[in-house]
PDB file of C-alpha atoms in Angstrom:
ATOM      1  CA  LEU A 266     -49.875 -52.945 -30.696  1.00 94.00           C
ATOM      2  CA  ASP A 267     -51.122 -51.409 -27.504  1.00 90.00           C
ATOM      3  CA  LEU A 268     -54.150 -49.366 -26.564  1.00 90.00           C
ATOM      4  CA  ASP A 269     -53.979 -45.589 -26.431  1.00 83.00           C
ATOM      5  CA  ARG A 270     -54.952 -44.013 -23.097  1.00 77.00           C
ATOM      6  CA  PHE A 271     -55.851 -47.394 -21.559  1.00 82.00           C
ATOM      7  CA  LYS A 272     -54.244 -46.364 -18.252  1.00 78.00           C
ATOM      8  CA  LEU A 273     -56.800 -43.562 -18.019  1.00 75.00           C
ATOM      9  CA  ILE A 274     -59.656 -46.093 -18.176  1.00 77.00           C
ATOM     10  CA  ASN A 275     -58.036 -48.247 -15.475  1.00 77.00           C
ATOM     11  CA  ASP A 276     -57.291 -45.266 -13.238  1.00 75.00           C
ATOM     12  CA  THR A 277     -60.720 -43.668 -13.491  1.00 72.00           C
ATOM     13  CA  LEU A 278     -63.096 -46.620 -13.783  1.00 74.00           C
ATOM     14  CA  GLY A 279     -61.183 -49.438 -12.092  1.00 78.00           C
ATOM     15  CA  HIS A 280     -59.349 -52.543 -13.258  1.00 82.00           C
ATOM     16  CA  ALA A 281     -62.507 -54.666 -13.527  1.00 84.00           C
ATOM     17  CA  LYS A 282     -63.880 -52.545 -16.375  1.00 83.00           C
ATOM     18  CA  GLY A 283     -60.392 -52.353 -17.862  1.00 86.00           C
ATOM     19  CA  ASP A 284     -60.138 -56.159 -17.867  1.00 90.00           C
ATOM     20  CA  THR A 285     -63.572 -56.497 -19.446  1.00 89.00           C
ATOM     21  CA  LEU A 286     -62.485 -54.110 -22.189  1.00 89.00           C
ATOM     22  CA  LEU A 287     -59.309 -56.150 -22.827  1.00 92.00           C
ATOM     23  CA  ILE A 288     -61.379 -59.332 -23.125  1.00 93.00           C
ATOM     24  CA  GLN A 289     -63.761 -57.726 -25.622  1.00 92.00           C
ATOM     25  CA  ILE A 290     -60.878 -56.396 -27.715  1.00 93.00           C
ATOM     26  CA  SER A 291     -59.197 -59.836 -27.692  1.00 94.00           C
ATOM     27  CA  GLN A 292     -62.419 -61.459 -28.897  1.00 94.00           C
ATOM     28  CA  ARG A 293     -62.834 -58.928 -31.714  1.00 94.00           C
ATOM     29  CA  LEU A 294     -59.240 -59.344 -32.876  1.00 95.00           C
ATOM     30  CA  ASN A 295     -59.394 -63.151 -32.732  1.00 93.00           C
ATOM     31  CA  ASP A 296     -62.643 -63.183 -34.706  1.00 94.00           C
ATOM     32  CA  TYR A 297     -61.076 -60.950 -37.351  1.00 93.00           C
ATOM     33  CA  LEU A 298     -57.752 -62.787 -37.607  1.00 91.00           C
ATOM     34  CA  ASN A 299     -59.313 -66.260 -37.887  1.00 88.00           C
ATOM     35  CA  ASP A 300     -56.611 -68.040 -39.953  1.00 84.00           C
ATOM     36  CA  LYS A 301     -54.693 -64.873 -40.935  1.00 86.00           C
ATOM     37  CA  GLY A 302     -52.412 -64.987 -37.868  1.00 90.00           C
ATOM     38  CA  LYS A 303     -52.018 -65.530 -34.129  1.00 93.00           C
ATOM     39  CA  LEU A 304     -52.847 -63.085 -31.323  1.00 94.00           C
ATOM     40  CA  PHE A 305     -50.859 -62.951 -28.061  1.00 95.00           C
ATOM     41  CA  ARG A 306     -51.349 -60.746 -25.019  1.00 93.00           C
ATOM     42  CA  MET A 307     -47.938 -59.678 -23.772  1.00 90.00           C
ATOM     43  CA  GLY A 308     -49.147 -58.019 -20.571  1.00 86.00           C
ATOM     44  CA  GLY A 309     -51.192 -54.995 -19.607  1.00 86.00           C
ATOM     45  CA  ASP A 310     -52.774 -53.584 -22.735  1.00 90.00           C
ATOM     46  CA  GLU A 311     -49.998 -54.729 -25.081  1.00 92.00           C
ATOM     47  CA  PHE A 312     -50.632 -57.372 -27.728  1.00 95.00           C
ATOM     48  CA  THR A 313     -48.557 -59.024 -30.442  1.00 95.00           C
ATOM     49  CA  ILE A 314     -49.943 -60.373 -33.699  1.00 95.00           C
ATOM     50  CA  VAL A 315     -47.848 -62.760 -35.765  1.00 94.00           C
ATOM     51  CA  LEU A 316     -48.775 -62.999 -39.448  1.00 91.00           C
ATOM     52  CA  THR A 317     -47.210 -65.990 -41.197  1.00 84.00           C
ATOM     53  CA  GLU A 318     -48.935 -65.997 -44.592  1.00 80.00           C
ATOM     54  CA  ILE A 319     -48.070 -62.458 -45.713  1.00 78.00           C
ATOM     55  CA  GLN A 320     -47.370 -61.930 -49.407  1.00 71.00           C
ATOM     56  CA  ASP A 321     -46.347 -58.275 -49.462  1.00 82.00           C
ATOM     57  CA  ARG A 322     -46.215 -54.996 -47.505  1.00 85.00           C
ATOM     58  CA  GLU A 323     -49.592 -53.822 -48.887  1.00 87.00           C
ATOM     59  CA  ASN A 324     -51.192 -56.915 -47.378  1.00 89.00           C
ATOM     60  CA  VAL A 325     -49.836 -55.926 -43.937  1.00 91.00           C
ATOM     61  CA  GLN A 326     -51.095 -52.362 -44.361  1.00 90.00           C
ATOM     62  CA  LYS A 327     -54.594 -53.635 -45.157  1.00 91.00           C
ATOM     63  CA  ILE A 328     -54.621 -55.775 -41.980  1.00 93.00           C
ATOM     64  CA  ALA A 329     -53.281 -52.889 -39.855  1.00 93.00           C
ATOM     65  CA  ASP A 330     -56.000 -50.573 -41.222  1.00 93.00           C
ATOM     66  CA  ASP A 331     -58.647 -53.209 -40.448  1.00 94.00           C
ATOM     67  CA  ILE A 332     -57.375 -53.657 -36.876  1.00 94.00           C
ATOM     68  CA  ILE A 333     -57.446 -49.902 -36.226  1.00 92.00           C
ATOM     69  CA  GLU A 334     -61.084 -49.741 -37.352  1.00 92.00           C
ATOM     70  CA  ILE A 335     -62.037 -52.835 -35.318  1.00 93.00           C
ATOM     71  CA  VAL A 336     -60.616 -51.321 -32.113  1.00 92.00           C
ATOM     72  CA  ARG A 337     -62.175 -47.902 -32.799  1.00 88.00           C
ATOM     73  CA  LYS A 338     -65.754 -49.234 -32.830  1.00 88.00           C
ATOM     74  CA  PRO A 339     -67.445 -48.371 -29.504  1.00 85.00           C
ATOM     75  CA  PHE A 340     -67.472 -50.812 -26.595  1.00 82.00           C
ATOM     76  CA  VAL A 341     -70.366 -50.941 -24.128  1.00 82.00           C
ATOM     77  CA  ILE A 342     -69.576 -52.074 -20.571  1.00 78.00           C
ATOM     78  CA  GLN A 343     -72.259 -51.789 -17.855  1.00 74.00           C
ATOM     79  CA  ASN A 344     -74.208 -49.303 -19.980  1.00 74.00           C
ATOM     80  CA  LEU A 345     -71.143 -47.063 -20.428  1.00 74.00           C
ATOM     81  CA  GLU A 346     -69.872 -46.518 -23.972  1.00 75.00           C
ATOM     82  CA  PHE A 347     -66.104 -46.475 -24.494  1.00 74.00           C
ATOM     83  CA  HIS A 348     -64.046 -45.320 -27.458  1.00 79.00           C
ATOM     84  CA  VAL A 349     -60.431 -46.449 -27.586  1.00 85.00           C
ATOM     85  CA  SER A 350     -57.769 -46.566 -30.268  1.00 89.00           C
ATOM     86  CA  THR A 351     -54.592 -48.510 -30.858  1.00 92.00           C
ATOM     87  CA  SER A 352     -51.044 -47.769 -31.997  1.00 92.00           C
ATOM     88  CA  ILE A 353     -49.272 -50.441 -34.046  1.00 94.00           C
ATOM     89  CA  GLY A 354     -45.581 -51.021 -34.776  1.00 93.00           C
ATOM     90  CA  ILE A 355     -44.700 -53.389 -37.612  1.00 93.00           C
ATOM     91  CA  THR A 356     -41.550 -55.365 -38.426  1.00 93.00           C
ATOM     92  CA  LEU A 357     -41.015 -57.666 -41.413  1.00 91.00           C
ATOM     93  CA  TYR A 358     -38.799 -60.768 -41.394  1.00 89.00           C
ATOM     94  CA  PRO A 359     -36.011 -60.913 -42.489  1.00 87.00           C
ATOM     95  CA  ASP A 360     -35.671 -57.215 -43.479  1.00 85.00           C
ATOM     96  CA  ASP A 361     -35.959 -55.892 -39.900  1.00 86.00           C
ATOM     97  CA  GLY A 362     -34.215 -58.710 -38.035  1.00 86.00           C
ATOM     98  CA  ASN A 363     -33.232 -62.367 -38.254  1.00 88.00           C
ATOM     99  CA  ASP A 364     -34.271 -63.330 -34.735  1.00 90.00           C
ATOM    100  CA  ILE A 365     -37.300 -62.962 -32.495  1.00 90.00           C
ATOM    101  CA  SER A 366     -35.590 -60.575 -30.081  1.00 89.00           C
ATOM    102  CA  SER A 367     -34.664 -58.056 -32.804  1.00 88.00           C
ATOM    103  CA  LEU A 368     -38.094 -58.215 -34.422  1.00 91.00           C
ATOM    104  CA  PHE A 369     -39.848 -57.633 -31.090  1.00 91.00           C
ATOM    105  CA  SER A 370     -37.551 -54.780 -30.096  1.00 87.00           C
ATOM    106  CA  HIS A 371     -37.887 -53.038 -33.463  1.00 88.00           C
ATOM    107  CA  ALA A 372     -41.671 -53.488 -33.527  1.00 91.00           C
ATOM    108  CA  ASP A 373     -41.798 -51.867 -30.086  1.00 89.00           C
ATOM    109  CA  THR A 374     -39.731 -48.927 -31.353  1.00 85.00           C
ATOM    110  CA  ALA A 375     -42.059 -48.510 -34.358  1.00 88.00           C
ATOM    111  CA  MET A 376     -45.118 -48.661 -32.093  1.00 90.00           C
ATOM    112  CA  TYR A 377     -43.823 -45.770 -29.981  1.00 84.00           C
ATOM    113  CA  ARG A 378     -43.209 -43.814 -33.170  1.00 82.00           C
ATOM    114  CA  ALA A 379     -46.875 -44.428 -34.083  1.00 84.00           C
ATOM    115  CA  LYS A 380     -47.887 -43.051 -30.669  1.00 82.00           C
ATOM    116  CA  GLU A 381     -45.674 -40.003 -31.086  1.00 73.00           C
ATOM    117  CA  SER A 382     -47.254 -39.382 -34.490  1.00 69.00           C
ATOM    118  CA  GLY A 383     -50.683 -38.887 -32.944  1.00 71.00           C
ATOM    119  CA  LYS A 384     -51.770 -42.401 -31.920  1.00 75.00           C
ATOM    120  CA  ASN A 385     -54.558 -44.373 -33.656  1.00 80.00           C
ATOM    121  CA  GLY A 386     -52.245 -45.468 -36.477  1.00 86.00           C
ATOM    122  CA  TYR A 387     -49.422 -47.783 -37.497  1.00 89.00           C
ATOM    123  CA  CYS A 388     -45.762 -47.382 -38.359  1.00 88.00           C
ATOM    124  CA  PHE A 389     -43.287 -49.672 -40.125  1.00 89.00           C
ATOM    125  CA  TYR A 390     -39.852 -49.960 -38.552  1.00 88.00           C
ATOM    126  CA  ASN A 391     -36.819 -48.461 -40.257  1.00 82.00           C
ATOM    127  CA  SER A 392     -33.192 -48.518 -39.125  1.00 72.00           C
ATOM    128  CA  GLU A 393     -33.055 -44.758 -38.426  1.00 69.00           C
ATOM    129  CA  MET A 394     -35.430 -45.286 -35.499  1.00 58.00           C
ATOM    130  CA  THR A 395     -32.795 -47.111 -33.452  1.00 55.00           C
ATOM    131  CA  GLY A 396     -30.598 -44.009 -33.295  1.00 51.00           C
ATOM    132  CA  GLU A 397     -33.632 -41.937 -32.373  1.00 55.00           C
ATOM    133  CA  SER A 398     -34.443 -44.398 -29.549  1.00 54.00           C
ATOM    134  CA  ILE A 399     -30.966 -43.868 -28.096  1.00 50.00           C
ATOM    135  CA  GLN A 400     -31.533 -40.100 -28.267  1.00 56.00           C
ATOM    136  CA  LYS A 401     -34.868 -40.607 -26.497  1.00 59.00           C
ATOM    137  CA  LEU A 402     -33.155 -42.477 -23.644  1.00 55.00           C
ATOM    138  CA  THR A 403     -30.691 -39.587 -23.326  1.00 60.00           C
ATOM    139  CA  LEU A 404     -33.544 -37.071 -23.186  1.00 65.00           C
ATOM    140  CA  GLU A 405     -35.279 -39.144 -20.494  1.00 64.00           C
ATOM    141  CA  THR A 406     -32.189 -38.880 -18.298  1.00 69.00           C
ATOM    142  CA  GLU A 407     -31.912 -35.136 -18.912  1.00 78.00           C
ATOM    143  CA  LEU A 408     -35.608 -34.291 -18.416  1.00 79.00           C
ATOM    144  CA  GLU A 409     -35.542 -34.816 -14.647  1.00 77.00           C
ATOM    145  CA  GLN A 410     -32.472 -32.591 -14.462  1.00 78.00           C
ATOM    146  CA  ALA A 411     -34.216 -29.945 -16.585  1.00 80.00           C
ATOM    147  CA  ILE A 412     -36.994 -29.642 -13.982  1.00 78.00           C
ATOM    148  CA  LYS A 413     -34.451 -29.336 -11.159  1.00 79.00           C
ATOM    149  CA  ASN A 414     -32.229 -26.893 -13.106  1.00 79.00           C
ATOM    150  CA  ASN A 415     -35.143 -24.707 -14.227  1.00 80.00           C
ATOM    151  CA  ASP A 416     -34.375 -25.272 -17.927  1.00 85.00           C
ATOM    152  CA  LEU A 417     -38.092 -25.008 -18.721  1.00 90.00           C
ATOM    153  CA  ILE A 418     -39.778 -21.866 -20.035  1.00 92.00           C
ATOM    154  CA  LEU A 419     -43.336 -20.828 -20.816  1.00 94.00           C
ATOM    155  CA  HIS A 420     -44.529 -19.285 -24.052  1.00 95.00           C
ATOM    156  CA  TYR A 421     -47.882 -17.513 -24.021  1.00 96.00           C
ATOM    157  CA  GLN A 422     -50.405 -17.895 -26.826  1.00 96.00           C
ATOM    158  CA  PRO A 423     -52.887 -15.011 -26.890  1.00 96.00           C
ATOM    159  CA  GLN A 424     -56.622 -15.665 -26.903  1.00 95.00           C
ATOM    160  CA  ILE A 425     -58.415 -12.963 -28.856  1.00 95.00           C
ATOM    161  CA  ASP A 426     -62.036 -11.816 -28.844  1.00 94.00           C
ATOM    162  CA  LEU A 427     -62.904 -11.618 -32.545  1.00 94.00           C
ATOM    163  CA  HIS A 428     -65.639  -9.020 -31.925  1.00 96.00           C
ATOM    164  CA  ASN A 429     -63.177  -6.336 -30.835  1.00 95.00           C
ATOM    165  CA  ASN A 430     -59.722  -7.868 -31.511  1.00 94.00           C
ATOM    166  CA  GLN A 431     -58.809  -7.516 -27.820  1.00 93.00           C
ATOM    167  CA  VAL A 432     -56.526 -10.008 -26.094  1.00 94.00           C
ATOM    168  CA  VAL A 433     -58.687 -11.532 -23.332  1.00 93.00           C
ATOM    169  CA  GLY A 434     -56.377 -14.261 -22.087  1.00 95.00           C
ATOM    170  CA  LEU A 435     -53.216 -16.274 -22.676  1.00 96.00           C
ATOM    171  CA  GLU A 436     -52.605 -19.995 -22.794  1.00 96.00           C
ATOM    172  CA  ALA A 437     -49.376 -21.149 -21.139  1.00 96.00           C
ATOM    173  CA  LEU A 438     -47.373 -23.441 -23.437  1.00 94.00           C
ATOM    174  CA  LEU A 439     -44.415 -25.345 -22.009  1.00 92.00           C
ATOM    175  CA  ARG A 440     -41.039 -25.472 -23.779  1.00 92.00           C
ATOM    176  CA  TRP A 441     -37.780 -27.140 -22.760  1.00 88.00           C
ATOM    177  CA  ASN A 442     -34.806 -24.866 -23.285  1.00 87.00           C
ATOM    178  CA  HIS A 443     -32.149 -27.561 -23.720  1.00 83.00           C
ATOM    179  CA  PRO A 444     -28.571 -26.256 -23.256  1.00 79.00           C
ATOM    180  CA  GLU A 445     -27.358 -28.054 -26.422  1.00 78.00           C
ATOM    181  CA  LEU A 446     -30.452 -28.758 -28.530  1.00 79.00           C
ATOM    182  CA  GLY A 447     -32.168 -25.405 -27.996  1.00 84.00           C
ATOM    183  CA  LEU A 448     -35.960 -25.172 -27.680  1.00 86.00           C
ATOM    184  CA  ILE A 449     -37.581 -28.615 -27.599  1.00 82.00           C
ATOM    185  CA  PRO A 450     -41.329 -28.572 -28.393  1.00 82.00           C
ATOM    186  CA  PRO A 451     -43.750 -30.351 -26.026  1.00 83.00           C
ATOM    187  CA  GLY A 452     -44.535 -33.114 -28.515  1.00 79.00           C
ATOM    188  CA  ASP A 453     -40.944 -34.308 -28.120  1.00 78.00           C
ATOM    189  CA  PHE A 454     -40.843 -34.452 -24.323  1.00 81.00           C
ATOM    190  CA  ILE A 455     -44.388 -34.575 -22.899  1.00 83.00           C
ATOM    191  CA  PRO A 456     -44.803 -38.274 -23.933  1.00 76.00           C
ATOM    192  CA  LEU A 457     -41.492 -38.971 -22.134  1.00 75.00           C
ATOM    193  CA  ALA A 458     -42.726 -37.176 -19.029  1.00 81.00           C
ATOM    194  CA  GLU A 459     -45.940 -39.254 -19.105  1.00 78.00           C
ATOM    195  CA  GLU A 460     -43.960 -42.507 -19.353  1.00 72.00           C
ATOM    196  CA  MET A 461     -41.639 -41.443 -16.528  1.00 72.00           C
ATOM    197  CA  GLY A 462     -44.440 -40.290 -14.188  1.00 76.00           C
ATOM    198  CA  LEU A 463     -43.169 -36.693 -14.220  1.00 80.00           C
ATOM    199  CA  MET A 464     -46.368 -34.963 -15.371  1.00 85.00           C
ATOM    200  CA  VAL A 465     -47.391 -33.902 -11.851  1.00 86.00           C
ATOM    201  CA  ASN A 466     -43.961 -32.266 -11.316  1.00 85.00           C
ATOM    202  CA  LEU A 467     -44.134 -30.545 -14.708  1.00 88.00           C
ATOM    203  CA  GLY A 468     -47.733 -29.477 -14.117  1.00 91.00           C
ATOM    204  CA  GLU A 469     -46.939 -27.881 -10.762  1.00 92.00           C
ATOM    205  CA  TRP A 470     -44.038 -25.990 -12.354  1.00 92.00           C
ATOM    206  CA  VAL A 471     -46.308 -24.649 -15.119  1.00 94.00           C
ATOM    207  CA  LEU A 472     -49.093 -23.741 -12.675  1.00 95.00           C
ATOM    208  CA  TYR A 473     -46.790 -21.804 -10.341  1.00 95.00           C
ATOM    209  CA  ASN A 474     -44.835 -19.962 -13.036  1.00 95.00           C
ATOM    210  CA  GLY A 475     -47.898 -19.209 -15.152  1.00 96.00           C
ATOM    211  CA  CYS A 476     -49.781 -17.762 -12.180  1.00 97.00           C
ATOM    212  CA  ARG A 477     -46.753 -15.742 -11.084  1.00 97.00           C
ATOM    213  CA  GLN A 478     -46.429 -14.203 -14.561  1.00 97.00           C
ATOM    214  CA  MET A 479     -50.156 -13.400 -14.767  1.00 97.00           C
ATOM    215  CA  LYS A 480     -49.980 -11.713 -11.348  1.00 97.00           C
ATOM    216  CA  ALA A 481     -47.135  -9.522 -12.691  1.00 97.00           C
ATOM    217  CA  TRP A 482     -49.316  -8.538 -15.681  1.00 97.00           C
ATOM    218  CA  HIS A 483     -52.272  -7.813 -13.370  1.00 97.00           C
ATOM    219  CA  ASP A 484     -49.990  -5.535 -11.337  1.00 96.00           C
ATOM    220  CA  LEU A 485     -49.293  -3.587 -14.536  1.00 96.00           C
ATOM    221  CA  GLY A 486     -53.023  -2.915 -14.859  1.00 95.00           C
ATOM    222  CA  LEU A 487     -53.979  -5.761 -17.227  1.00 94.00           C
ATOM    223  CA  THR A 488     -56.493  -7.116 -14.721  1.00 93.00           C
ATOM    224  CA  SER A 489     -58.992  -8.374 -17.329  1.00 92.00           C
ATOM    225  CA  LEU A 490     -56.549 -11.035 -18.571  1.00 95.00           C
ATOM    226  CA  LYS A 491     -56.576 -14.656 -17.403  1.00 96.00           C
ATOM    227  CA  ILE A 492     -53.985 -17.387 -17.743  1.00 97.00           C
ATOM    228  CA  SER A 493     -55.136 -20.710 -19.196  1.00 97.00           C
ATOM    229  CA  ILE A 494     -53.225 -23.774 -17.987  1.00 96.00           C
ATOM    230  CA  ASN A 495     -53.640 -27.369 -19.132  1.00 94.00           C
ATOM    231  CA  LEU A 496     -54.009 -30.111 -16.535  1.00 92.00           C
ATOM    232  CA  SER A 497     -52.671 -33.562 -17.420  1.00 88.00           C
ATOM    233  CA  PRO A 498     -54.732 -36.675 -16.543  1.00 84.00           C
ATOM    234  CA  GLN A 499     -52.187 -37.527 -13.829  1.00 82.00           C
ATOM    235  CA  GLU A 500     -52.669 -34.115 -12.200  1.00 87.00           C
ATOM    236  CA  PHE A 501     -56.451 -34.242 -12.422  1.00 86.00           C
ATOM    237  CA  LEU A 502     -56.571 -37.730 -10.896  1.00 79.00           C
ATOM    238  CA  LYS A 503     -54.157 -36.864  -8.086  1.00 81.00           C
ATOM    239  CA  GLN A 504     -55.635 -36.350  -4.662  1.00 82.00           C
ATOM    240  CA  GLY A 505     -55.088 -32.866  -3.311  1.00 88.00           C
ATOM    241  CA  LEU A 506     -55.336 -31.033  -6.647  1.00 91.00           C
ATOM    242  CA  VAL A 507     -57.670 -28.353  -5.269  1.00 93.00           C
ATOM    243  CA  ASP A 508     -55.397 -27.750  -2.258  1.00 94.00           C
ATOM    244  CA  LYS A 509     -52.384 -27.416  -4.571  1.00 94.00           C
ATOM    245  CA  VAL A 510     -54.219 -24.829  -6.718  1.00 96.00           C
ATOM    246  CA  LYS A 511     -55.228 -22.876  -3.580  1.00 95.00           C
ATOM    247  CA  GLN A 512     -51.617 -22.929  -2.365  1.00 95.00           C
ATOM    248  CA  VAL A 513     -50.268 -21.630  -5.699  1.00 96.00           C
ATOM    249  CA  LEU A 514     -52.834 -18.803  -5.798  1.00 96.00           C
ATOM    250  CA  GLN A 515     -51.901 -17.798  -2.241  1.00 96.00           C
ATOM    251  CA  GLU A 516     -48.137 -17.914  -2.904  1.00 96.00           C
ATOM    252  CA  THR A 517     -48.331 -15.959  -6.169  1.00 96.00           C
ATOM    253  CA  GLY A 518     -51.097 -13.569  -5.072  1.00 96.00           C
ATOM    254  CA  LEU A 519     -53.111 -14.174  -8.260  1.00 97.00           C
ATOM    255  CA  ALA A 520     -56.860 -13.674  -7.883  1.00 96.00           C
ATOM    256  CA  PRO A 521     -58.848 -16.843  -8.766  1.00 96.00           C
ATOM    257  CA  HIS A 522     -60.633 -15.108 -11.665  1.00 95.00           C
ATOM    258  CA  GLY A 523     -57.208 -14.725 -13.328  1.00 96.00           C
ATOM    259  CA  LEU A 524     -56.860 -18.505 -13.731  1.00 97.00           C
ATOM    260  CA  GLU A 525     -58.549 -20.909 -16.129  1.00 97.00           C
ATOM    261  CA  LEU A 526     -57.786 -24.640 -15.961  1.00 96.00           C
ATOM    262  CA  GLU A 527     -58.154 -26.801 -19.061  1.00 94.00           C
ATOM    263  CA  ILE A 528     -58.981 -30.475 -18.895  1.00 90.00           C
ATOM    264  CA  THR A 529     -59.601 -32.877 -21.743  1.00 83.00           C
ATOM    265  CA  GLU A 530     -62.938 -34.508 -22.297  1.00 77.00           C
ATOM    266  CA  SER A 531     -61.608 -37.983 -21.454  1.00 74.00           C
ATOM    267  CA  MET A 532     -60.683 -36.904 -17.894  1.00 78.00           C
ATOM    268  CA  THR A 533     -64.399 -36.650 -17.060  1.00 76.00           C
ATOM    269  CA  MET A 534     -65.094 -40.390 -17.508  1.00 72.00           C
ATOM    270  CA  ASP A 535     -65.446 -40.851 -13.746  1.00 73.00           C
ATOM    271  CA  VAL A 536     -68.430 -38.506 -13.646  1.00 76.00           C
ATOM    272  CA  VAL A 537     -68.922 -38.447  -9.869  1.00 79.00           C
ATOM    273  CA  ARG A 538     -65.302 -37.605  -9.063  1.00 81.00           C
ATOM    274  CA  ALA A 539     -64.934 -35.163 -11.956  1.00 85.00           C
ATOM    275  CA  THR A 540     -68.074 -33.297 -10.888  1.00 87.00           C
ATOM    276  CA  ALA A 541     -66.832 -33.002  -7.293  1.00 89.00           C
ATOM    277  CA  VAL A 542     -63.350 -31.738  -8.272  1.00 91.00           C
ATOM    278  CA  LEU A 543     -64.649 -29.289 -10.902  1.00 92.00           C
ATOM    279  CA  GLN A 544     -67.256 -27.938  -8.481  1.00 93.00           C
ATOM    280  CA  GLU A 545     -64.583 -27.286  -5.844  1.00 94.00           C
ATOM    281  CA  LEU A 546     -62.447 -25.429  -8.394  1.00 95.00           C
ATOM    282  CA  ASN A 547     -65.484 -23.476  -9.583  1.00 94.00           C
ATOM    283  CA  ASP A 548     -66.345 -22.549  -5.984  1.00 95.00           C
ATOM    284  CA  LEU A 549     -62.853 -21.037  -5.664  1.00 94.00           C
ATOM    285  CA  GLY A 550     -63.703 -18.722  -8.570  1.00 95.00           C
ATOM    286  CA  ILE A 551     -61.516 -20.510 -11.136  1.00 96.00           C
ATOM    287  CA  GLN A 552     -62.813 -20.939 -14.688  1.00 95.00           C
ATOM    288  CA  ILE A 553     -62.932 -24.377 -16.336  1.00 94.00           C
ATOM    289  CA  ALA A 554     -62.446 -25.166 -20.013  1.00 93.00           C
ATOM    290  CA  ILE A 555     -62.781 -28.530 -21.742  1.00 88.00           C
ATOM    291  CA  ASP A 556     -60.162 -28.982 -24.453  1.00 84.00           C
ATOM    292  CA  ASP A 557     -60.323 -31.379 -27.444  1.00 76.00           C
ATOM    293  CA  PHE A 558     -64.088 -31.526 -27.136  1.00 74.00           C
ATOM    294  CA  GLY A 559     -65.609 -34.091 -29.478  1.00 68.00           C
ATOM    295  CA  THR A 560     -62.742 -36.602 -29.358  1.00 62.00           C
ATOM    296  CA  GLY A 561     -63.306 -38.362 -26.028  1.00 57.00           C
ATOM    297  CA  PHE A 562     -65.906 -40.137 -23.966  1.00 55.00           C
ATOM    298  CA  SER A 563     -68.248 -37.458 -22.659  1.00 53.00           C
ATOM    299  CA  SER A 564     -71.902 -37.358 -23.490  1.00 60.00           C
ATOM    300  CA  LEU A 565     -73.735 -34.043 -23.666  1.00 67.00           C
ATOM    301  CA  ASN A 566     -75.984 -35.368 -20.916  1.00 66.00           C
ATOM    302  CA  TYR A 567     -73.043 -35.530 -18.491  1.00 67.00           C
ATOM    303  CA  LEU A 568     -71.555 -32.242 -19.621  1.00 74.00           C
ATOM    304  CA  LYS A 569     -74.498 -30.193 -18.399  1.00 76.00           C
ATOM    305  CA  ASN A 570     -73.751 -31.408 -14.856  1.00 77.00           C
ATOM    306  CA  PHE A 571     -70.225 -29.957 -14.936  1.00 84.00           C
ATOM    307  CA  PRO A 572     -69.488 -26.321 -14.012  1.00 88.00           C
ATOM    308  CA  ILE A 573     -67.820 -25.542 -17.358  1.00 88.00           C
ATOM    309  CA  HIS A 574     -67.223 -22.068 -18.722  1.00 90.00           C
ATOM    310  CA  ARG A 575     -65.846 -22.930 -22.145  1.00 89.00           C
ATOM    311  CA  LEU A 576     -65.686 -25.785 -24.638  1.00 86.00           C
ATOM    312  CA  LYS A 577     -62.738 -25.846 -27.026  1.00 86.00           C
ATOM    313  CA  ILE A 578     -63.932 -27.751 -30.087  1.00 79.00           C
ATOM    314  CA  ASP A 579     -61.343 -30.074 -31.564  1.00 67.00           C
TER     315      ASP A 579
END
């Protein structure tokens, strides 16, 4: 198992708080396991649990469910409340391997499948996953080339005012137009891009092309429309974000009121930095939306300090 979005906690609040969180999680898991099994920290936020007295698959499921609930309970560190979740991959001896190496490798594969399925859950290994892992490695190699070769396209999801049924904006949605596999949805390649550290490159591509398209629509007289673009945590945490947005607006000629940037609630954990960045973007005339509201770390008390124009309720 490893923790979902743990890197975000380390990046925004520092390694000291991250380490404290790891210690608290270890203590909770050890207290729960007692004589059921052994807990090992493999490095970073990745743990392995070995269960030696398991009678059947249902018994493993019960323990996995318990662990997910244990990790989900809030943690309080220096008066800040944290909510984290975990993704678990499970292998059974001897069905999934006769040696330690195979069992570890297959459990790792199953854990990534749990992450791809929405995190905060568990997944048992099956042999079909190995072939899918090879395909994933192939896609990783090809993704960098896709950015260079311009094999990416944007689809635009209309945002409609229900009072008058008018389109008031469009959300830019990234797709990978693979030369052999056709359109690949973001759920199949965004996690790869996050692992490979490519989200800033992808984000800049989306920002530039989305703004350029919205400028073209403005030139046709549709000046009331705005383009809504999602920022990844890596983009939001990167120094120079505001300068990059300014540069894109200048190069594309899009007026600031034609752009809305979406962040997720969890990106605002570092309240001081988030407030400063959001205020700079707001001062430029750009609108701010918080996506997935209700699933992250923010308190309503903090939210009122942010220059936010819209909340998107999860």
